[in-house]
Coordinates of C-alpha atoms and ligand atoms in Angstrom, one line a residue:
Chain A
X675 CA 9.4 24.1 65.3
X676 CA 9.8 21.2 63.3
X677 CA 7.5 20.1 60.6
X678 CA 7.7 16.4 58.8
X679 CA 5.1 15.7 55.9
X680 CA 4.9 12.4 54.6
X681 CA 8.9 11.7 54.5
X682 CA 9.4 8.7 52.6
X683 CA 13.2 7.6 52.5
X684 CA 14.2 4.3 49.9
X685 CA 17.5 2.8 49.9
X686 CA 17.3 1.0 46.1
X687 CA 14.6 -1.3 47.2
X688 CA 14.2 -1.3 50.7
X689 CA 11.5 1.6 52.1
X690 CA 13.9 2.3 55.7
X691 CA 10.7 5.2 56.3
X692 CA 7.4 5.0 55.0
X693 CA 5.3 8.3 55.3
X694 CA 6.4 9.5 58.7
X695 CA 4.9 13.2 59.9
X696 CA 4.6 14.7 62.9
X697 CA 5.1 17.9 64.2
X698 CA 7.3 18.9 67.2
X699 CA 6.8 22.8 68.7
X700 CA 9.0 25.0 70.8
X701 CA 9.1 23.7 74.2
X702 CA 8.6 20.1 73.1
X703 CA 11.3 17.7 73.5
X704 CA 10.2 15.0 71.5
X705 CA 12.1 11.2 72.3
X706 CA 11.8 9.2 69.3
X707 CA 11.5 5.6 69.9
X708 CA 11.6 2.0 67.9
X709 CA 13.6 -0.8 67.5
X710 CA 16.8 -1.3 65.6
X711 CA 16.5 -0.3 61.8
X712 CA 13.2 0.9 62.3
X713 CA 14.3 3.9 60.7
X714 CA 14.7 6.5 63.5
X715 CA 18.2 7.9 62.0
X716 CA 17.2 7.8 58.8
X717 CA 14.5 9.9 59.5
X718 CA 17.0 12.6 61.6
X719 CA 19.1 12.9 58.3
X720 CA 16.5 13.8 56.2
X721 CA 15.4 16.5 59.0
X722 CA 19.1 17.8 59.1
X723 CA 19.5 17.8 55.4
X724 CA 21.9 15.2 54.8
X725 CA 19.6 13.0 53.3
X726 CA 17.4 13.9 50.4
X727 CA 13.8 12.3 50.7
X728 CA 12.6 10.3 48.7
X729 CA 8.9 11.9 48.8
X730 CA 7.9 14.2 51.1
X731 CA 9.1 17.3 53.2
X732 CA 10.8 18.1 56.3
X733 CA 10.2 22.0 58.0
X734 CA 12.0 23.6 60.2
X735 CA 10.5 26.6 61.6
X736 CA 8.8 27.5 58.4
X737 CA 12.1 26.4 56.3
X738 CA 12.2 23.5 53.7
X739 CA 15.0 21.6 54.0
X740 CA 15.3 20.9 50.5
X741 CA 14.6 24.3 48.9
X742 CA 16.9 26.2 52.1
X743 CA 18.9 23.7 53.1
X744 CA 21.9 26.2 54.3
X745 CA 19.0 28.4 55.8
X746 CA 17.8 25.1 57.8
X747 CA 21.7 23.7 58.6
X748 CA 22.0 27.6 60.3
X749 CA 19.3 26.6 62.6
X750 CA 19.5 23.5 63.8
X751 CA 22.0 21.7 66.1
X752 CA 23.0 18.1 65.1
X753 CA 24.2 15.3 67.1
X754 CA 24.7 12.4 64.9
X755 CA 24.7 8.5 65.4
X756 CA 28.2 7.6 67.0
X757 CA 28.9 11.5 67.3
X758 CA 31.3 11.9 64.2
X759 CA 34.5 14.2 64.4
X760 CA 37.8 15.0 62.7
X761 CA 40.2 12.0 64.4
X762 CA 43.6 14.0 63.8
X763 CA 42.3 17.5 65.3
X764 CA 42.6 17.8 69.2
X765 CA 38.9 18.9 70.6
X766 CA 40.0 22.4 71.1
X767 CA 41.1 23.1 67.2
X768 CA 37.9 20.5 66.5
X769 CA 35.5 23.0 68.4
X770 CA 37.8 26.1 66.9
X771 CA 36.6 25.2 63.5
X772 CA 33.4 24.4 64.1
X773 CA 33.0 28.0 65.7
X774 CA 34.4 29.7 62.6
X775 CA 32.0 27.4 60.6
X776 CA 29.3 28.6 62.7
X777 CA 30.3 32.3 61.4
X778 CA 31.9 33.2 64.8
X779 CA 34.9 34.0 62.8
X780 CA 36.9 36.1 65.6
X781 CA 38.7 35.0 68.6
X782 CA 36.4 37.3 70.9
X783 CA 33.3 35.3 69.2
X784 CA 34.4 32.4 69.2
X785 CA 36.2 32.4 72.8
X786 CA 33.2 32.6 74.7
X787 CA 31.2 29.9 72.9
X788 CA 33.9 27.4 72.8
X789 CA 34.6 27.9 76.7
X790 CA 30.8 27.5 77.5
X791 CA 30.2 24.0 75.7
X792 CA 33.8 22.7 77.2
X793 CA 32.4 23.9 80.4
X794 CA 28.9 22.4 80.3
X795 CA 29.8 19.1 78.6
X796 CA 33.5 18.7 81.1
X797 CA 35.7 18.5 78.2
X798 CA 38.6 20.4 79.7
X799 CA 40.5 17.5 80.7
X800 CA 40.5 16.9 77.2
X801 CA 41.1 19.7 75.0
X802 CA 44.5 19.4 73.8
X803 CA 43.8 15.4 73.4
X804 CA 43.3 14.1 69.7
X805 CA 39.6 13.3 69.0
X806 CA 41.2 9.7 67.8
X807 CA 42.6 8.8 71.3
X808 CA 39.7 9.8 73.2
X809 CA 37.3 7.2 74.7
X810 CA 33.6 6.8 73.1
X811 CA 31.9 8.4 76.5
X812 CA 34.6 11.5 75.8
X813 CA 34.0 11.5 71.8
X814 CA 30.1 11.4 72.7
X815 CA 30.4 14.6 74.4
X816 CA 32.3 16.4 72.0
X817 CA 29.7 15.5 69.1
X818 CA 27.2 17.3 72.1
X819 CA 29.2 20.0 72.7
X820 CA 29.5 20.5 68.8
X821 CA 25.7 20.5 68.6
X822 CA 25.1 23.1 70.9
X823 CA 28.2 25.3 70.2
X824 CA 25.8 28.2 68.6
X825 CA 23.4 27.9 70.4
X826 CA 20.3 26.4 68.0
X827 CA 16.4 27.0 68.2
X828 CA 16.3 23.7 67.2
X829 CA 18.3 20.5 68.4
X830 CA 18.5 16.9 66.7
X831 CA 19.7 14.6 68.9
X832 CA 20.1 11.3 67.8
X833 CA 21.3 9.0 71.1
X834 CA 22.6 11.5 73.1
X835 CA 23.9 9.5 75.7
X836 CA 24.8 6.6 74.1
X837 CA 28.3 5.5 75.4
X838 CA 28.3 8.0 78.5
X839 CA 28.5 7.1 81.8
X840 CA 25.7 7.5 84.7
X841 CA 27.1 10.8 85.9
X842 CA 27.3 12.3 82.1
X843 CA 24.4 10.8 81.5
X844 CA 22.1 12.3 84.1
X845 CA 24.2 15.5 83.4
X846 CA 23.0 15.6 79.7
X847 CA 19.7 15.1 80.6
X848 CA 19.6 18.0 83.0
X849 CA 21.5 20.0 80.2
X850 CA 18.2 19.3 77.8
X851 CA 16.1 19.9 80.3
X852 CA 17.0 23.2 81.2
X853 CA 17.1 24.7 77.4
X854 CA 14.0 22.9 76.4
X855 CA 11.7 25.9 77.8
X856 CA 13.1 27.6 74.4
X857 CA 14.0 25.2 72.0
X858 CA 12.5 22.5 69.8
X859 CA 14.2 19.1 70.6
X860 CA 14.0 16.0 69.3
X861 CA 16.0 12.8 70.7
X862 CA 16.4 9.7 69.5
X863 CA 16.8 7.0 72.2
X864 CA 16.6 3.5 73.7
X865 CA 16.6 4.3 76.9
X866 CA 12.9 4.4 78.4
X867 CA 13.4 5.7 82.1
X868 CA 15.3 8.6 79.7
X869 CA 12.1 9.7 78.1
X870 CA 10.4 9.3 80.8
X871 CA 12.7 11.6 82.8
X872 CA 13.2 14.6 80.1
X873 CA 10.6 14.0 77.5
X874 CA 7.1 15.7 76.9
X875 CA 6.3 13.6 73.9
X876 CA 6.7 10.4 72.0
X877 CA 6.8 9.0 69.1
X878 CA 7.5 5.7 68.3
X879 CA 8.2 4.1 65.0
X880 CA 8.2 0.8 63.7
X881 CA 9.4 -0.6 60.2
X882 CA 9.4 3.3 59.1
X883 CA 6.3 3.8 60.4
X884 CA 4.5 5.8 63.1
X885 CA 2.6 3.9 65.7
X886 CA 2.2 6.0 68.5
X887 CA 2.3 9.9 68.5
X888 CA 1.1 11.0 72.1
X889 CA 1.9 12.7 75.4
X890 CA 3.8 10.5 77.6
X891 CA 0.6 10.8 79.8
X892 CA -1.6 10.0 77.1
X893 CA 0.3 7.0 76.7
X894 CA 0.3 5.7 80.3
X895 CA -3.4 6.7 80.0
X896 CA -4.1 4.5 76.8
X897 CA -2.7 1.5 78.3
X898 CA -3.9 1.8 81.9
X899 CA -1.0 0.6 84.9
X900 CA 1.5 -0.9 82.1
X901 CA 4.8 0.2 81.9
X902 CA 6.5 2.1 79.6
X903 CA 8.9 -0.8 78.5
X904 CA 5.8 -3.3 78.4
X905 CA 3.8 -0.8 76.0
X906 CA 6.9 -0.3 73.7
X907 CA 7.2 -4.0 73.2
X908 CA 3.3 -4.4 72.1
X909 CA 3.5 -2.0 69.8
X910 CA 6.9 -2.8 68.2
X911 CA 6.2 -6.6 68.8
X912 CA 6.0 -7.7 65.1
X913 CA 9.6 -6.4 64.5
X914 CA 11.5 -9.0 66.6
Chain B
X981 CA 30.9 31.3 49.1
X982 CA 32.4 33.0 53.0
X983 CA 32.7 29.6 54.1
X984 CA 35.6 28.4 52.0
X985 CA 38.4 29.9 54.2
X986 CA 37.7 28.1 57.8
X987 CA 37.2 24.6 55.2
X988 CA 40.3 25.3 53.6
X989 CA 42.4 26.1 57.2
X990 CA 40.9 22.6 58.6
X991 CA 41.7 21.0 55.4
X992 CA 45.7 22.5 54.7
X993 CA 46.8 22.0 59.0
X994 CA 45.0 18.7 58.4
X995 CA 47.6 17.4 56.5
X996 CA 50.6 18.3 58.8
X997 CA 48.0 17.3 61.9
X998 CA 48.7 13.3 60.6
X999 CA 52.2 12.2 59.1
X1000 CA 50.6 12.7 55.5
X1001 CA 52.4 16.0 55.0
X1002 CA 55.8 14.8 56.0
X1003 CA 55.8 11.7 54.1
X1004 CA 54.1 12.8 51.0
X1005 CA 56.6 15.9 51.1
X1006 CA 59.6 13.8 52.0
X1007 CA 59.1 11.1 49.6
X1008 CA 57.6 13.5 46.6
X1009 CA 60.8 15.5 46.8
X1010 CA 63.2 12.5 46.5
X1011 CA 60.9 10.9 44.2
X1012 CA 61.3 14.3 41.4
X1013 CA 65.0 15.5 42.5
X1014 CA 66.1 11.8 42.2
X1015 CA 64.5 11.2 38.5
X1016 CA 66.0 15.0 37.7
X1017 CA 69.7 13.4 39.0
X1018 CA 69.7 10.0 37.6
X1019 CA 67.1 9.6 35.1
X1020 CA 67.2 13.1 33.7
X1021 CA 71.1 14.0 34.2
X1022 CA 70.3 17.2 35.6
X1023 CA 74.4 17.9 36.3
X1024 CA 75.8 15.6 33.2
X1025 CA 73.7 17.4 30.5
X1026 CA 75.3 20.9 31.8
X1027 CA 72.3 23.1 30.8
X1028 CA 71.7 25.6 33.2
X1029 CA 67.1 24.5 33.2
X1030 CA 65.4 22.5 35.0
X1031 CA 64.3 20.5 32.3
X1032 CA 65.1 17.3 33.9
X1033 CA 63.2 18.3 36.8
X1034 CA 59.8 19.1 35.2
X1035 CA 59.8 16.4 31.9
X1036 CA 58.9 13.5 34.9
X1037 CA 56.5 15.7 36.7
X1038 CA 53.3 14.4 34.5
X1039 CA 54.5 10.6 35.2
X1040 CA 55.6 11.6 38.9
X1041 CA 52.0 13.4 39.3
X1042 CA 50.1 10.2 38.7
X1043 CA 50.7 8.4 42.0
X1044 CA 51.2 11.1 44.2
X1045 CA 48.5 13.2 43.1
X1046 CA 45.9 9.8 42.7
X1047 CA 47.8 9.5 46.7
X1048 CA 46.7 13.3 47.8
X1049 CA 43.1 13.0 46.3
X1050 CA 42.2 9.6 47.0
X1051 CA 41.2 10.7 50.5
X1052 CA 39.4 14.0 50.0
X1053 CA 36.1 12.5 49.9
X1054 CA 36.4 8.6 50.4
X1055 CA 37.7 9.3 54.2
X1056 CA 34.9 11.8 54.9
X1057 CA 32.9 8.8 54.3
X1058 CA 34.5 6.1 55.4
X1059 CA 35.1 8.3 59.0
X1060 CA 31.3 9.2 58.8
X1061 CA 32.5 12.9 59.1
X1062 CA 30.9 13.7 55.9
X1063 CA 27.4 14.0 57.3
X1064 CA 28.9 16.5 59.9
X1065 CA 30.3 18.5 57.2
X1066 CA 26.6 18.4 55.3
X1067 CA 24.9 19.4 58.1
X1068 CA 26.8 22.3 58.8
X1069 CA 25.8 25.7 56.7
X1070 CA 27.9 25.0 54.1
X1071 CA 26.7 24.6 50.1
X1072 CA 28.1 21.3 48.5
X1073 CA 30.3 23.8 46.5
X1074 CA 31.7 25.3 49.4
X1075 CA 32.9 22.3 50.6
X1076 CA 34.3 20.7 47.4
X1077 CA 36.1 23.8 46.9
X1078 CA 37.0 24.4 50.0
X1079 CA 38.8 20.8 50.1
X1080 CA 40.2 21.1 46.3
X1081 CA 42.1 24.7 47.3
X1082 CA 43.6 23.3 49.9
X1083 CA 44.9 20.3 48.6
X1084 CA 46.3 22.3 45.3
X1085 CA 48.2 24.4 47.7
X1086 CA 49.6 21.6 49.2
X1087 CA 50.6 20.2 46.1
X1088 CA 51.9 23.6 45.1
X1089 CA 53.7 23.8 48.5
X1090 CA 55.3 20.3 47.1
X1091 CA 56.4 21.8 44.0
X1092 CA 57.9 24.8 45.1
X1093 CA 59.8 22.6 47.6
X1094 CA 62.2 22.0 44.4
X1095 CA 63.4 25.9 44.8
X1096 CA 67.1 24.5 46.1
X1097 CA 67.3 23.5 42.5
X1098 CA 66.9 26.6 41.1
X1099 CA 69.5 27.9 43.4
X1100 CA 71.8 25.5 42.0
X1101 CA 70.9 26.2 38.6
X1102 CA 71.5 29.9 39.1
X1103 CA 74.6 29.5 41.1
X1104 CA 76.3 27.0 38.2
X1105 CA 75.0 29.1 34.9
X1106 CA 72.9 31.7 33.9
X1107 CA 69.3 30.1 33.5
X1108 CA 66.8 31.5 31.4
X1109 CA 64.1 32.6 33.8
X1110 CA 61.3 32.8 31.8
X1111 CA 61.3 29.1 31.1
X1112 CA 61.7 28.4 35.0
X1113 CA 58.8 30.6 35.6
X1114 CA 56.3 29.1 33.4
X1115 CA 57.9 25.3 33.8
X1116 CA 56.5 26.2 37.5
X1117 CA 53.2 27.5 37.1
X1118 CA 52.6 25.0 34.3
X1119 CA 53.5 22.4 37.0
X1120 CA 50.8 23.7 39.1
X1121 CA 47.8 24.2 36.5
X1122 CA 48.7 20.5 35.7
X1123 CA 48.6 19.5 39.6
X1124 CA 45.2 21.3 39.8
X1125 CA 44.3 19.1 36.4
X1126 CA 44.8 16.0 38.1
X1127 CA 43.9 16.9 41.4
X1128 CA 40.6 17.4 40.1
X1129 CA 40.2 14.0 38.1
X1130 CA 41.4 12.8 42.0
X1131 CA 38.6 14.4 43.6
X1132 CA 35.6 13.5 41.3
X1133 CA 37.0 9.7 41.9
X1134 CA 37.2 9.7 45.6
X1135 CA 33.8 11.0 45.8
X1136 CA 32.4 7.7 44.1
X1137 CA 33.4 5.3 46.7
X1138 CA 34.1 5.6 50.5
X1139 CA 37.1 2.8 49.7
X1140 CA 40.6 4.7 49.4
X1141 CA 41.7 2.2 47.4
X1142 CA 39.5 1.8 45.0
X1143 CA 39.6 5.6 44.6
X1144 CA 43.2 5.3 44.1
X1145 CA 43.5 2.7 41.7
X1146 CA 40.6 4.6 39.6
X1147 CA 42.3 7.7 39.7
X1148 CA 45.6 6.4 39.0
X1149 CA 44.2 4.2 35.8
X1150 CA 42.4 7.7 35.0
X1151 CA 45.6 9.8 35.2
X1152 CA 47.3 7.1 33.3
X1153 CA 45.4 7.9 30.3
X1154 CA 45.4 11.4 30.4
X1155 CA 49.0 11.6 30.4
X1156 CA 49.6 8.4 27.9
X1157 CA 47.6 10.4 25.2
X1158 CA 49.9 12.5 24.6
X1159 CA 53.3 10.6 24.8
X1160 CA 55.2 10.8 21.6
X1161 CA 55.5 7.0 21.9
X1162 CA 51.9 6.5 22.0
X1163 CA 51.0 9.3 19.3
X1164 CA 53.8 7.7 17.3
X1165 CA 52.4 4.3 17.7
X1166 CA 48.5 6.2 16.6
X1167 CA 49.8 7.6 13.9
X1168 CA 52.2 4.9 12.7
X1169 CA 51.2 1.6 13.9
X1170 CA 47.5 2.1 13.4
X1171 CA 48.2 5.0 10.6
X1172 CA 45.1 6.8 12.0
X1173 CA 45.0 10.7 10.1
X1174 CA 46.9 13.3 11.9
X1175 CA 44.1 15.3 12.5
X1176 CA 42.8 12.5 14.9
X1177 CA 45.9 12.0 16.5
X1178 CA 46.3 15.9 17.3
X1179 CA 42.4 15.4 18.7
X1180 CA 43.3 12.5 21.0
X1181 CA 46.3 14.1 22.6
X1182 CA 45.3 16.8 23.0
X1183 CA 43.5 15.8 26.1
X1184 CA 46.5 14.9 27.2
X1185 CA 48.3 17.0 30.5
X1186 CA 51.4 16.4 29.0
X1187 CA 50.8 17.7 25.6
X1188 CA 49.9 21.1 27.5
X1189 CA 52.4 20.8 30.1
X1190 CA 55.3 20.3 27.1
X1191 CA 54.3 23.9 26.3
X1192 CA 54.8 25.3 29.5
X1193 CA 58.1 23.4 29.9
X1194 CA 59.2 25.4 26.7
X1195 CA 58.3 28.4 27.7
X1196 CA 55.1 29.1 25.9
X1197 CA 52.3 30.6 28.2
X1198 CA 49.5 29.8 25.8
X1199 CA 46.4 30.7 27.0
X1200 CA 44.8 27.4 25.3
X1201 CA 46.8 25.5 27.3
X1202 CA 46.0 27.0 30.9
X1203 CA 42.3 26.9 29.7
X1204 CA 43.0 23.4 29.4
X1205 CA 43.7 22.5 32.9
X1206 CA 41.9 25.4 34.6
X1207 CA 38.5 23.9 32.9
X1208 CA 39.6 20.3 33.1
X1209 CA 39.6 21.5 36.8
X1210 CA 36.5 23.3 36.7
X1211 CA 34.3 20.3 34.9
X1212 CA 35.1 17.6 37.5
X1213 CA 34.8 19.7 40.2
X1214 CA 31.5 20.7 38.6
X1215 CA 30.9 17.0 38.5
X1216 CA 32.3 16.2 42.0
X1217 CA 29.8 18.7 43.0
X1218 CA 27.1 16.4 41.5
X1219 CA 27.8 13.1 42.5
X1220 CA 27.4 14.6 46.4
X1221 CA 24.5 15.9 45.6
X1222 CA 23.0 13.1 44.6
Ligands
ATP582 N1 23.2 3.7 53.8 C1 22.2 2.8 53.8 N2 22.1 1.9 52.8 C2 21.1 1.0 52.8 N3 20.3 0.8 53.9 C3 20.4 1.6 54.9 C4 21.4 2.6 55.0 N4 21.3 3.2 56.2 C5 20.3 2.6 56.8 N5 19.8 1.6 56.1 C6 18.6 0.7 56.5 O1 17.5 1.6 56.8 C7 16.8 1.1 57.9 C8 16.7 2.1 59.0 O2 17.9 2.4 59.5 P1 18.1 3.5 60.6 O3 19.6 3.7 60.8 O4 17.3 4.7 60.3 O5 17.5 2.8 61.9 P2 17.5 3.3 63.4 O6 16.0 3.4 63.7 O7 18.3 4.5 63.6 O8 18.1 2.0 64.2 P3 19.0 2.0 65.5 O9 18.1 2.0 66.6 O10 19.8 0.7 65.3 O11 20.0 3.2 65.4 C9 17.6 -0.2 58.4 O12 16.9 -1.3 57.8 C10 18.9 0.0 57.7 O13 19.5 -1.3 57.4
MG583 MG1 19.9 5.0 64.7

């Protein structure tokens, strides 16, 4: 479970969020919507505990970020924009340390994990390949398979499938879809037919700001017959 | 603190997973034998030490060290790898120390690189030991001195560059304080009192390094660079925070 109070983020003197909260429970996955800059990242790194807010306060399942920030980095799984990773280590040592970091700190722990995630996100082509010669689809999936590794409660995704191709992409998809039952996901994206496809809620935000927090049904409902692209752009229209 | 050793083991194979290890070690090691042969005339002045070894470490040091630290933190950012690092269950102390231990034992690993030399020394003459021992671990506080002034610059700026050129300029000073030429100059150019002159250098790595080259083990002196250490890593620690 995921709860964010009033998070207020300023770089110097521009307000990137203003006063976002929302809540997101088990069995939600949450797709997080807006346009470009309107503060959808920002808002993931103050969740994950890489940024600290400005005002405000982030939860995770009953867990401030800011007073337990090791206790919330334990639970959460973190995909970041562009899916950073060590460029010299091959994905296998890459995974290797994240496993140990994870406190699986023996070969029989870490094994098992490390071959699950190359399983489910088809890395094994690439393991012994050096994270800096892979292509962005490929580096994509490792930042996935990274995220999931320990298996979270809690998953921030922020585009998942940016860069992959249809295949991956509808394999991801399934991938979230089948763990949501027991998790608490949220997913940034820019994809509609993708939240309509694995979403249950949505939020959109605008210029820091949340303008819609509703079921995707209570959406379509709002704005009778429109589609979901045509609603996104009335609300967001004063951006572009 | 239990997640220092998988930081440090990413951080140490890291450097021999890019050519940074091979070139830093190749270049380091001609770099201090070649000032030992033909700067410090380690076979003309026919004293079985290393003396002309260890007395360009603290010059040597300023490059290659500012060259070792400059990335620690400035490529975690530039790469964008920094906010996986922060998001992972490690403290910010963790990781700075995690990073700092490893690069000190690679410098260390540098250092003892120069152990052909003793064999020489020990095959030509009869070397006074004690003098070779704490010439060496003088040589490493000192790396662990600058490699912390290294670390607490990178961490400012995600430029390598910059962090290079700011810790080299930083170095610079720290060893120029104590140069007898500069002292000299302090004392007699400017005729400021001795007492001041004995407070400026001694903030100087090469005032406390000259004792270990002697053989002196003064506590004072490994204080110096253990805590010189300690503060910036303390301040390192800090700026990521912020
Ligand atoms: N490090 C930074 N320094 C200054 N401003 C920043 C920084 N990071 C982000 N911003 C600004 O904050 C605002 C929100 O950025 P953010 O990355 O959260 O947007 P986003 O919703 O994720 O956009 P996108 O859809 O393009 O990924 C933007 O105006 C951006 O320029
Ligand atoms: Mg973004």
């Amino acid at each position: 479970m995921i709860e964010v109070k009033g998070l207020v983020k300023d770089y110097g003197a521009l307000r990137a969020v203003n006063g976002v909260s929302f809540t997101v429970r088990r069995g939600d996955v949450l797709g997080f919507l807006g346009p470009n800059g309107a503060g959808k990242s920002t808002t993931m790194k103050m969740i994950t505990g890489f940024l600290r807010p400005t005002a405000g306060s982030a939860l995770v399942n009953g867990h401030d970020v800011t007073a337990e920030p090791v206790v919330v980095k334990r639970l959460v799984g973190y995909l970041p924009e562009n899916a950073p990773a060590y460029p010299e280590m091959t994905v296998g040592e890459f995974l290797g340390f994240i496993a140990e970091i994870r406190g699986f700190r023996t070969v029989e722990l870490s094994r098992p994990r490390i071959e699950h995630v190359i399983d489910l996100c088809h890395l094994g082509p690439v393991r012994r390949q050096s994270i800096e010669t892979l292509s962005k689809g490929y580096k994509q999936r490792v930042g996935f398979a990274q995220a999931l590794l320990h298996d979270p409660p809690v998953l921030v995704l922020d585009e998942p499938t940016d860069g992959l191709d249809p295949n991956q992409k509808h394999e991801v998809r399934s991938i979230i879809k089948q763990m949501a039952a027991e998790k608490t996901v949220i997913l940034s994206t820019h994809i509609l037919e993708e939240v309509e496809a694995i979403c249950t809620r949505v939020i959109i935000i605008s210029r820091g700001q949340v303008v819609v927090d509703d079921t995707l049904d209570g959406l379509r409902a709002r704005h009778a017959g429109a589609r979901l692209d045509e609603i996104f752009r009335q609300l967001t229209q004063t951006d572009t | 603190m239990s997640q220092i050793p998988p930081l440090f083991k990413r951080e140490f194979l890291g450097y021999f997973r890019s050519p940074v290890a091979y070139v830093f070690l190749v270049v380091f090691l001609m770099a201090s034998v070649g000032c030992a042969f033909f700067l410090g005339g380690f076979f003309r002045n026919e004293i079985a030490g290393l003396d002309s070894y260890f007395q360009f470490l603290p010059w040597l040091f300023i490059p290659f060290i500012s060259a070792v630290g400059m990335r620690l933190w400035s490529e975690e950012k530039r790469a964008g790898t920094i906010e996986l690092l922060f998001t992972l269950p490690v403290t910010t102390l963790e990781a700075v120390l995690g990073k700092f231990l490893a690069a000190w034992a690679f410098l260390c690993l540098a250092i003892l690189l120069s152990f052909p030399m003793v064999l020489t020394v020990a095959y030509l003459g009869d070397p006074d030991w004690g003098v070779l021992a704490s010439s060496y671990l003088g040589s490493m506080l000192m790396a662990g001195g600058f490699l912390g002034v290294c670390s607490l610059t990178s961490a400012f700026t995600k430029n390598q560059v910059v962090s290079f050129v700011l810790s080299v300029f930083v170095c610079f000073l720290l060893v120029l304080l104590g140069w007898s030429v500069f002292t000299d100059f302090l004392g007699g150019y400017l005729a400021l009192p001795a007492w001041l002159v004995d407070v400026v250098s001694n903030f100087s790595f090469k005032t406390h390094f000259d004792a270990f080259a002697k053989g002196i083990i003064d506590p004072k002196d490994v204080m110096f660079f253990l805590s010189l250490a300690g503060f910036c890593l303390f301040l390192n620690v800090l700026v990521l925070d912020r």
